PDB file of N, CA and C in Angstrom:
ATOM      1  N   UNK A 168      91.008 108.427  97.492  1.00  0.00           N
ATOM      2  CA  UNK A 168      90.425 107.167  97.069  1.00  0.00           C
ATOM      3  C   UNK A 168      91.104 106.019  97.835  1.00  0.00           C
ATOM      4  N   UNK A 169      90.400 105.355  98.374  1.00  0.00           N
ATOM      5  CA  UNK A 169      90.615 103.969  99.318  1.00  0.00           C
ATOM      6  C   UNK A 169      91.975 102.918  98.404  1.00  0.00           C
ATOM      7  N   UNK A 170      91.461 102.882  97.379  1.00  0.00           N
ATOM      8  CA  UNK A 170      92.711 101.649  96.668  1.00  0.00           C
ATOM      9  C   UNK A 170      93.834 102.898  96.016  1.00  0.00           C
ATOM     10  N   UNK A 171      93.657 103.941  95.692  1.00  0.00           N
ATOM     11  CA  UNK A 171      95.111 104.807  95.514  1.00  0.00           C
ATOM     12  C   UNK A 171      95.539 104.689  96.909  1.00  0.00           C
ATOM     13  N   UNK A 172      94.909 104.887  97.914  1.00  0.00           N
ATOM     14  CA  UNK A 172      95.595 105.026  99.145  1.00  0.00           C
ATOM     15  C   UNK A 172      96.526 103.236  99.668  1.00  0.00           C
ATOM     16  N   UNK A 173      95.946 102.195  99.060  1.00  0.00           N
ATOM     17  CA  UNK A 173      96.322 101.083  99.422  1.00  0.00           C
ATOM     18  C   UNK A 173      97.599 101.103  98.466  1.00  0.00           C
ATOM     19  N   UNK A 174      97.210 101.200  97.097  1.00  0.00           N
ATOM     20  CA  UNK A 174      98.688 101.247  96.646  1.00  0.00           C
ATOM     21  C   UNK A 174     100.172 101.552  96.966  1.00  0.00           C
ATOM     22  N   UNK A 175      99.338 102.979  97.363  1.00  0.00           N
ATOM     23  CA  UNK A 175     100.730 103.444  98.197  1.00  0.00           C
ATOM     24  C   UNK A 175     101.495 103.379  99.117  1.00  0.00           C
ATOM     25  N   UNK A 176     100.454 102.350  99.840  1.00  0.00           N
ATOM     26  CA  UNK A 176     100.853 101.795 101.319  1.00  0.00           C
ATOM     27  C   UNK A 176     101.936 100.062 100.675  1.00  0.00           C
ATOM     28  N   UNK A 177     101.288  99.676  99.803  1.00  0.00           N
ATOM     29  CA  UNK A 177     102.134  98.491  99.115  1.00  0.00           C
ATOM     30  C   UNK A 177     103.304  98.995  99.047  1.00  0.00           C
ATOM     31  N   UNK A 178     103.161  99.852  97.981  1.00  0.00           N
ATOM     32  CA  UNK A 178     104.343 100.447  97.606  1.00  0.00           C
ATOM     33  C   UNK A 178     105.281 100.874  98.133  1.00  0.00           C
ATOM     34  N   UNK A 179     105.268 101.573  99.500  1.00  0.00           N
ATOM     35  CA  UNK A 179     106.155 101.927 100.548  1.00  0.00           C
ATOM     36  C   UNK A 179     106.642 100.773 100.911  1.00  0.00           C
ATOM     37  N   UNK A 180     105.623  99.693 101.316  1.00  0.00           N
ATOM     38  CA  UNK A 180     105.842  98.608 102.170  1.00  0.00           C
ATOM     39  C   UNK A 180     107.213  97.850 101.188  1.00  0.00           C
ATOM     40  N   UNK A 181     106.733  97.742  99.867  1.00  0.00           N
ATOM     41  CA  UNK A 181     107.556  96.583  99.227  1.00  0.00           C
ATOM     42  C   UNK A 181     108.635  97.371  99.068  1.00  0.00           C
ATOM     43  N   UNK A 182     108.862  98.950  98.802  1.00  0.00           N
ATOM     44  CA  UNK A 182     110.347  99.446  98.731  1.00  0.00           C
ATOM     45  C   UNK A 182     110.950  99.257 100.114  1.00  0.00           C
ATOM     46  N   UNK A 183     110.381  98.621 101.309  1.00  0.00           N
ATOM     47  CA  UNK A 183     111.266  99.097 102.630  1.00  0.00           C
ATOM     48  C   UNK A 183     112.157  97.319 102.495  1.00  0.00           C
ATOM     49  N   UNK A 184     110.981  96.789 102.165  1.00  0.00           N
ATOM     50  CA  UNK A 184     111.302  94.948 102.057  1.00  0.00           C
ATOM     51  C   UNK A 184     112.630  95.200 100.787  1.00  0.00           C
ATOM     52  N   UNK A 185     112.416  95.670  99.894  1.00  0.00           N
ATOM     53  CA  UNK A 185     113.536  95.410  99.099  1.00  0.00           C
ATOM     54  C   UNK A 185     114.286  96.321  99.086  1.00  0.00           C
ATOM     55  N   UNK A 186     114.479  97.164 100.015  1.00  0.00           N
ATOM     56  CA  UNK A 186     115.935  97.573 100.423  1.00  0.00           C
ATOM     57  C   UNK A 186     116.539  96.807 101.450  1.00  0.00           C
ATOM     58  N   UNK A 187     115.778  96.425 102.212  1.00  0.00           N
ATOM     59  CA  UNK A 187     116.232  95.704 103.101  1.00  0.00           C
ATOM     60  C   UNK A 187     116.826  94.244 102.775  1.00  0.00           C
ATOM     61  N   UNK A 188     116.500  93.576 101.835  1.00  0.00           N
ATOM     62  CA  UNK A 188     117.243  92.247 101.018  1.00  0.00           C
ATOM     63  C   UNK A 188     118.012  92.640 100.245  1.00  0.00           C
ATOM     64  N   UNK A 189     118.223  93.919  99.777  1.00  0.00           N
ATOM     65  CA  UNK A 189     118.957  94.632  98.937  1.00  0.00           C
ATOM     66  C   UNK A 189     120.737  94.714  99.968  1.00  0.00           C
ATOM     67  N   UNK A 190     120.290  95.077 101.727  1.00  0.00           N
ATOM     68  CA  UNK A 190     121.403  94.869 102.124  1.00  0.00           C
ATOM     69  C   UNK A 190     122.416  93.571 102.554  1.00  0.00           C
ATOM     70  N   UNK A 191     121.204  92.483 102.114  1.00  0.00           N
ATOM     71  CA  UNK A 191     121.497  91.372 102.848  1.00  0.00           C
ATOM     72  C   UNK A 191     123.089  91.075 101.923  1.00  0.00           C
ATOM     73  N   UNK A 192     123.962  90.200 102.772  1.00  0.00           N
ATOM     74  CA  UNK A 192     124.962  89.323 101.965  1.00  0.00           C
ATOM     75  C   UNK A 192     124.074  88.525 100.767  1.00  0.00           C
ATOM     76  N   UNK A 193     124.846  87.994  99.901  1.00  0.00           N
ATOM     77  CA  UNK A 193     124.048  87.331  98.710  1.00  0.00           C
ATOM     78  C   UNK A 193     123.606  85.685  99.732  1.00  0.00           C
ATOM     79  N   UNK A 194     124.205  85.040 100.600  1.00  0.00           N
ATOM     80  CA  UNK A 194     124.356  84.044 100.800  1.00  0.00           C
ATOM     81  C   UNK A 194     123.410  83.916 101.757  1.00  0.00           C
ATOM     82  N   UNK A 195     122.792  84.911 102.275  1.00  0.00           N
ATOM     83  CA  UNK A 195     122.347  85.342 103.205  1.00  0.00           C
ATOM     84  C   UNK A 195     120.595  85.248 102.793  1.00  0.00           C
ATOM     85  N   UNK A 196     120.587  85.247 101.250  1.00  0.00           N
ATOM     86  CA  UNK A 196     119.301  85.265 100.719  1.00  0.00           C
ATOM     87  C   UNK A 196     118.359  83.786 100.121  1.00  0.00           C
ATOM     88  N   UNK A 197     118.269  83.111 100.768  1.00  0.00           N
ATOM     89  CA  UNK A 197     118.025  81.957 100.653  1.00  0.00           C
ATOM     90  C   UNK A 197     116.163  81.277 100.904  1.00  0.00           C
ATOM     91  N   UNK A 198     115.933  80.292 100.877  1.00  0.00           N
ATOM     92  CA  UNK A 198     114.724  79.437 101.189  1.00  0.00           C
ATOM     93  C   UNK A 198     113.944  79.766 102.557  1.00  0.00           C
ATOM     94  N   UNK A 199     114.726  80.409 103.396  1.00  0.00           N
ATOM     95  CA  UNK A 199     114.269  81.260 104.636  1.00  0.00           C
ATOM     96  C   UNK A 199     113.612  82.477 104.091  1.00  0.00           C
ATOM     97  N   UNK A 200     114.968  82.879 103.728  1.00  0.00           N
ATOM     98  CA  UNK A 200     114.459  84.466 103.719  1.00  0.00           C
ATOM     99  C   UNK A 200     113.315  84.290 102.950  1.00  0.00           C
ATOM    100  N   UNK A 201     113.242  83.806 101.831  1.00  0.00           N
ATOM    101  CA  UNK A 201     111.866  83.773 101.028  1.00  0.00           C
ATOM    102  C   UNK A 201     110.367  83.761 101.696  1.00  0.00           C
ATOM    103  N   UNK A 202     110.782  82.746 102.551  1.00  0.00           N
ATOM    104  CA  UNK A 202     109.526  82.198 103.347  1.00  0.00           C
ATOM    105  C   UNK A 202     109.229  83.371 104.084  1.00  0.00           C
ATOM    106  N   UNK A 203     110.446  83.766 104.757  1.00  0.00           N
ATOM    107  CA  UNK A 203     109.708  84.841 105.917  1.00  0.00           C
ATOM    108  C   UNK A 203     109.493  86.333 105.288  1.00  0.00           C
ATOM    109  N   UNK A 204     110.041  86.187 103.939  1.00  0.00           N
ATOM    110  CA  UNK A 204     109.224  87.741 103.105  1.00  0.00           C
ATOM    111  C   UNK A 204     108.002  87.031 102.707  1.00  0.00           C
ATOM    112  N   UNK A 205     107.461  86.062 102.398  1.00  0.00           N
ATOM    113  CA  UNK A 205     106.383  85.640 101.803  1.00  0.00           C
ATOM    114  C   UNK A 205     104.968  85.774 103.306  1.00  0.00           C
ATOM    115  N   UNK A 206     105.659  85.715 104.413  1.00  0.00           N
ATOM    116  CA  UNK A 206     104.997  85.699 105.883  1.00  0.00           C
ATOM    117  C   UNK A 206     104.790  87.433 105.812  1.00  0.00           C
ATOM    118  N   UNK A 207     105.796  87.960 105.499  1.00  0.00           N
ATOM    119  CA  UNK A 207     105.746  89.450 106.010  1.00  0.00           C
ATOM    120  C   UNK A 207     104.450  89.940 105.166  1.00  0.00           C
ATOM    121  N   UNK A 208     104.987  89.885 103.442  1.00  0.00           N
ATOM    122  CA  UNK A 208     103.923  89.891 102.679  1.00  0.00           C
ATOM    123  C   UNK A 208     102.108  90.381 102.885  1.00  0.00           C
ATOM    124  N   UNK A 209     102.101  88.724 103.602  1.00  0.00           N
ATOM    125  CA  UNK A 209     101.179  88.359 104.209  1.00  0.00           C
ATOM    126  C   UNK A 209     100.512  89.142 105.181  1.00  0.00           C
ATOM    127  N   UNK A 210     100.944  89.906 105.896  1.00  0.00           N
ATOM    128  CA  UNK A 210     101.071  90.294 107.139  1.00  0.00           C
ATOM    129  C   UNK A 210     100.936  91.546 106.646  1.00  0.00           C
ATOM    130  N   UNK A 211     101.051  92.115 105.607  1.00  0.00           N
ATOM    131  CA  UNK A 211     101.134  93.717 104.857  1.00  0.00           C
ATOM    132  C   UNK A 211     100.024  94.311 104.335  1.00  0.00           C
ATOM    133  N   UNK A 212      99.468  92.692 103.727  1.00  0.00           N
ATOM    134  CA  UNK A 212      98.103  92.775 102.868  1.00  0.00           C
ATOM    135  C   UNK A 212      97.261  92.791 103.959  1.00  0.00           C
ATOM    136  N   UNK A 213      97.317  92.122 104.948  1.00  0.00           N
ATOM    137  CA  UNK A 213      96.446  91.917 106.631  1.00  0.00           C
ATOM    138  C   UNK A 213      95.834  93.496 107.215  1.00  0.00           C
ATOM    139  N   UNK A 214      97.344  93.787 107.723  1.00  0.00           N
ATOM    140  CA  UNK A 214      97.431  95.092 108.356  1.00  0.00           C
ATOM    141  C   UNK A 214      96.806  96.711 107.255  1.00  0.00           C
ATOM    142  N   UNK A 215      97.102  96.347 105.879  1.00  0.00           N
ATOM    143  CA  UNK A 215      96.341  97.152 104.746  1.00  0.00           C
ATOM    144  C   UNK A 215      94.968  97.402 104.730  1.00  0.00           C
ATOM    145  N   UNK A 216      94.220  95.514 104.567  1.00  0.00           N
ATOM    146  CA  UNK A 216      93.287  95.736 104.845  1.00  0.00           C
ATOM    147  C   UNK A 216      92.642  95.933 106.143  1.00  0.00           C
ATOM    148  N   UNK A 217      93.269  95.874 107.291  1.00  0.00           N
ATOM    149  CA  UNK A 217      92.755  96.607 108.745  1.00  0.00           C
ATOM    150  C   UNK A 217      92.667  97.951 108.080  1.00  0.00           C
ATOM    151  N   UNK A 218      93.548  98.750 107.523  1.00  0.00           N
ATOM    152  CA  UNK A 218      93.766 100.541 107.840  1.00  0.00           C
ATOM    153  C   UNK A 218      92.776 100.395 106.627  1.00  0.00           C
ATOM    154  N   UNK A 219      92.283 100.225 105.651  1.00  0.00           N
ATOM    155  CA  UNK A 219      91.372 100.118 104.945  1.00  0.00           C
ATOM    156  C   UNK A 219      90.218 100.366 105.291  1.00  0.00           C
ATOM    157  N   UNK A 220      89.707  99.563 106.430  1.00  0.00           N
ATOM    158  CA  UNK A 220      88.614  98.955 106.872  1.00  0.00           C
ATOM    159  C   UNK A 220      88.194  99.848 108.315  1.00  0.00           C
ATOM    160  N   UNK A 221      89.385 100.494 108.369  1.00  0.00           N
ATOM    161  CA  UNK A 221      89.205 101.202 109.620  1.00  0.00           C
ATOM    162  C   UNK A 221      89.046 102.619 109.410  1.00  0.00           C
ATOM    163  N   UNK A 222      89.490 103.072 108.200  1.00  0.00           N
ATOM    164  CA  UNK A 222      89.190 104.612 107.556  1.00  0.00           C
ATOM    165  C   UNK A 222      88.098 104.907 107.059  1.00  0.00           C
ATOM    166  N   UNK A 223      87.484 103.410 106.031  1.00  0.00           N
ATOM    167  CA  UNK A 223      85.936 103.386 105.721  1.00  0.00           C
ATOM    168  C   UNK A 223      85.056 103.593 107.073  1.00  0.00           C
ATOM    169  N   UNK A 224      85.303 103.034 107.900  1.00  0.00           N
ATOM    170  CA  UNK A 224      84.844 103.432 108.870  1.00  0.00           C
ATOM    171  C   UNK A 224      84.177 104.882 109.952  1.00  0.00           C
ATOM    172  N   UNK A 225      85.315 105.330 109.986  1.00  0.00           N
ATOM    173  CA  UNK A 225      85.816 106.683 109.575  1.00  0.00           C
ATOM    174  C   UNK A 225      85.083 107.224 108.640  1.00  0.00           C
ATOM    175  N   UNK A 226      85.115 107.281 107.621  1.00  0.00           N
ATOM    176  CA  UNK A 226      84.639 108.012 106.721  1.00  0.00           C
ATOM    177  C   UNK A 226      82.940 107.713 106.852  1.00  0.00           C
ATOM    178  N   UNK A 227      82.463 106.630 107.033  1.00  0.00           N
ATOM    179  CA  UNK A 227      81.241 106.881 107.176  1.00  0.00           C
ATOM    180  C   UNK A 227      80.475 107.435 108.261  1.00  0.00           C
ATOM    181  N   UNK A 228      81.207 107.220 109.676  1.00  0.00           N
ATOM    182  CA  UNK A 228      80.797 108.269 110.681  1.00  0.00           C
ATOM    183  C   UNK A 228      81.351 109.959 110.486  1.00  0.00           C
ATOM    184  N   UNK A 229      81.893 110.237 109.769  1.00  0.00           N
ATOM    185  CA  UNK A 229      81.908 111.602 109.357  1.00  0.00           C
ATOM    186  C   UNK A 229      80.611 111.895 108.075  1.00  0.00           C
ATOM    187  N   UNK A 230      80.561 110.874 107.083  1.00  0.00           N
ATOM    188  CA  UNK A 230      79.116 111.512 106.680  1.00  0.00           C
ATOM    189  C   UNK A 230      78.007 110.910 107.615  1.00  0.00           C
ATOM    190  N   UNK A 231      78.008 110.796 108.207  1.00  0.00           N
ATOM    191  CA  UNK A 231      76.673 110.257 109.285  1.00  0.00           C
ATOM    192  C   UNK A 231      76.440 111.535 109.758  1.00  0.00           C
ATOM    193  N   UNK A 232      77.811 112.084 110.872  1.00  0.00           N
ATOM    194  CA  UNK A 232      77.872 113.042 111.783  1.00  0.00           C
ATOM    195  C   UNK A 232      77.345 114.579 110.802  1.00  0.00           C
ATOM    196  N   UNK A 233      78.156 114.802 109.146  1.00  0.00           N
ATOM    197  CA  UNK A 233      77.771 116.003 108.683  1.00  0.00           C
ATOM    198  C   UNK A 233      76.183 115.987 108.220  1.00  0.00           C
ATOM    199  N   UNK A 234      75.676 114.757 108.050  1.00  0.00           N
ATOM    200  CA  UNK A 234      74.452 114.465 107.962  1.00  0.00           C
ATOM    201  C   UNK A 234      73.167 115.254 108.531  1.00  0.00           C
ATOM    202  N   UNK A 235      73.894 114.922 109.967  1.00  0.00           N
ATOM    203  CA  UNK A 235      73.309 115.371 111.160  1.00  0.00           C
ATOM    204  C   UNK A 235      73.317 116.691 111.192  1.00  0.00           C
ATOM    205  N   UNK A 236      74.909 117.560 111.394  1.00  0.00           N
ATOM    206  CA  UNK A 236      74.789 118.337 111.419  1.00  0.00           C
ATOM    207  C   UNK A 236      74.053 119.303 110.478  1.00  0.00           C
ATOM    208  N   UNK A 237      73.444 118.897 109.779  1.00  0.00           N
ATOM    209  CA  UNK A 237      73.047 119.851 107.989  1.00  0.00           C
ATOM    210  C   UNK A 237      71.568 119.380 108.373  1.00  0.00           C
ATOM    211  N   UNK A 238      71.304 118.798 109.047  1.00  0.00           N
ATOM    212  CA  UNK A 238      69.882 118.570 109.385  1.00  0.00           C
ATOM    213  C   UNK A 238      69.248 119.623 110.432  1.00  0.00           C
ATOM    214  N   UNK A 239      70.780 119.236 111.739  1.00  0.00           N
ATOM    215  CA  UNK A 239      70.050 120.641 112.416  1.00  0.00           C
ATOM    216  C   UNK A 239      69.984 121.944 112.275  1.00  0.00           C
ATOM    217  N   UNK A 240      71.157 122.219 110.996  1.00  0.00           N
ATOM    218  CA  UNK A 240      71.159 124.020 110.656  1.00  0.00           C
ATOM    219  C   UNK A 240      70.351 123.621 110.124  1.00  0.00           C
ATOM    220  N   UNK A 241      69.779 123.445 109.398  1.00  0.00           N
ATOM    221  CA  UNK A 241      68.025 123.229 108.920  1.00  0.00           C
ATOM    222  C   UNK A 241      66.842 123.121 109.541  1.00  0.00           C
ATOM    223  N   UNK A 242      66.534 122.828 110.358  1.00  0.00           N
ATOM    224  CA  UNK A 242      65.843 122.851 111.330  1.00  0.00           C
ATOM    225  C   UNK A 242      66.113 123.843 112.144  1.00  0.00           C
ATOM    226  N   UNK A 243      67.187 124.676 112.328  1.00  0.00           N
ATOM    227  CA  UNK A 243      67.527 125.770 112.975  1.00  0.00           C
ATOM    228  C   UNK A 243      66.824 126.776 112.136  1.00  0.00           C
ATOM    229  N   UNK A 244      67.266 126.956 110.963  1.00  0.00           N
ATOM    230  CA  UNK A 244      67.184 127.942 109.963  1.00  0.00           C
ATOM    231  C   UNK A 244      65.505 127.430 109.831  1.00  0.00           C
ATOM    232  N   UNK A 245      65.152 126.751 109.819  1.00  0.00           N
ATOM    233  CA  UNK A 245      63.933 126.870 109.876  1.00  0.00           C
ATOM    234  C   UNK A 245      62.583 127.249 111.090  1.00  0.00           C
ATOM    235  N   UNK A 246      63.154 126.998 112.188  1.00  0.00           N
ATOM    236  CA  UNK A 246      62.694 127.665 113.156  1.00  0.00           C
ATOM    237  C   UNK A 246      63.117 129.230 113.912  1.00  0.00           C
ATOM    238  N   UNK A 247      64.265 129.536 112.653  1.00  0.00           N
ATOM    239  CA  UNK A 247      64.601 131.166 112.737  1.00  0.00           C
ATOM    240  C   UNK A 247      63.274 131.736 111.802  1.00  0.00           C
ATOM    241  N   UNK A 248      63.040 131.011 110.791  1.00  0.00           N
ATOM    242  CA  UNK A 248      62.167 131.991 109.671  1.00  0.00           C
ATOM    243  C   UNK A 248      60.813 131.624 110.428  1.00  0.00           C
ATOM    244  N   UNK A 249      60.373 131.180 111.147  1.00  0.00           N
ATOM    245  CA  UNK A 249      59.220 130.614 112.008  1.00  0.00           C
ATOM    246  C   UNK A 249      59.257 132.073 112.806  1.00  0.00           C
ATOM    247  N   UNK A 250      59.797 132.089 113.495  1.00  0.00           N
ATOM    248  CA  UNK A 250      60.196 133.293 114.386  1.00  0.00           C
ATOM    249  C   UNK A 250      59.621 134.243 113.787  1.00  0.00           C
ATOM    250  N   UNK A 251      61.133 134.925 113.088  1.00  0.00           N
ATOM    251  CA  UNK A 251      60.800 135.607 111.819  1.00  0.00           C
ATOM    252  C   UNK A 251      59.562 136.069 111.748  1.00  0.00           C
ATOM    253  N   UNK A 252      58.322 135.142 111.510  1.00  0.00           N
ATOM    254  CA  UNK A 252      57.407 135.364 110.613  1.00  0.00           C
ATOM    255  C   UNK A 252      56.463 136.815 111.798  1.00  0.00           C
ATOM    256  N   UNK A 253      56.559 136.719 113.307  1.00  0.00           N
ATOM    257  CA  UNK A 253      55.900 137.011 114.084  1.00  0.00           C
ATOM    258  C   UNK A 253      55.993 138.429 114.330  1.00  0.00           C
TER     259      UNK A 253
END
């Protein structure tokens, strides 16, 4: 499922961010850092919804393609029993 799969991509994302402020000095964690986790953030939800948007993608040229293919064993299988009949 598309949003279990996003979750988990958050979820990785925000445990890597807060280990990583987790190593910072305390003094070290300030009105910057905020800003530029609030940029990264940003930048998480971005790149999410790219891989989102790019798997739907994906996923619909694979049912397009099995589409196809289930059309022509059908049309196969149907011009075997054509045969067949002779």
């Amino acid at each position: 499922c598309p949003q279990r799969r996003r979750e988990i991509a958050i979820d990785l994302f925000d445990r890597k961010i807060t280990e990583a402020v987790t190593t910072l000095p305390s003094e070290s964690r300030g009105p910057e850092l905020a800003s530029r986790a609030e940029a990264l953030l940003s930048e998480k939800e971005r790149l999410i919804q790219e891989i989102l948007t790019t798997d739907e993608r994906i996923m619909q040229k694979i049912r397009e393609e099995s589409a196809r293919v289930l059309s022509e064993i059908n049309q196969s299988n149907q011009n075997r029993d054509k045969i067949n009949k002779f």
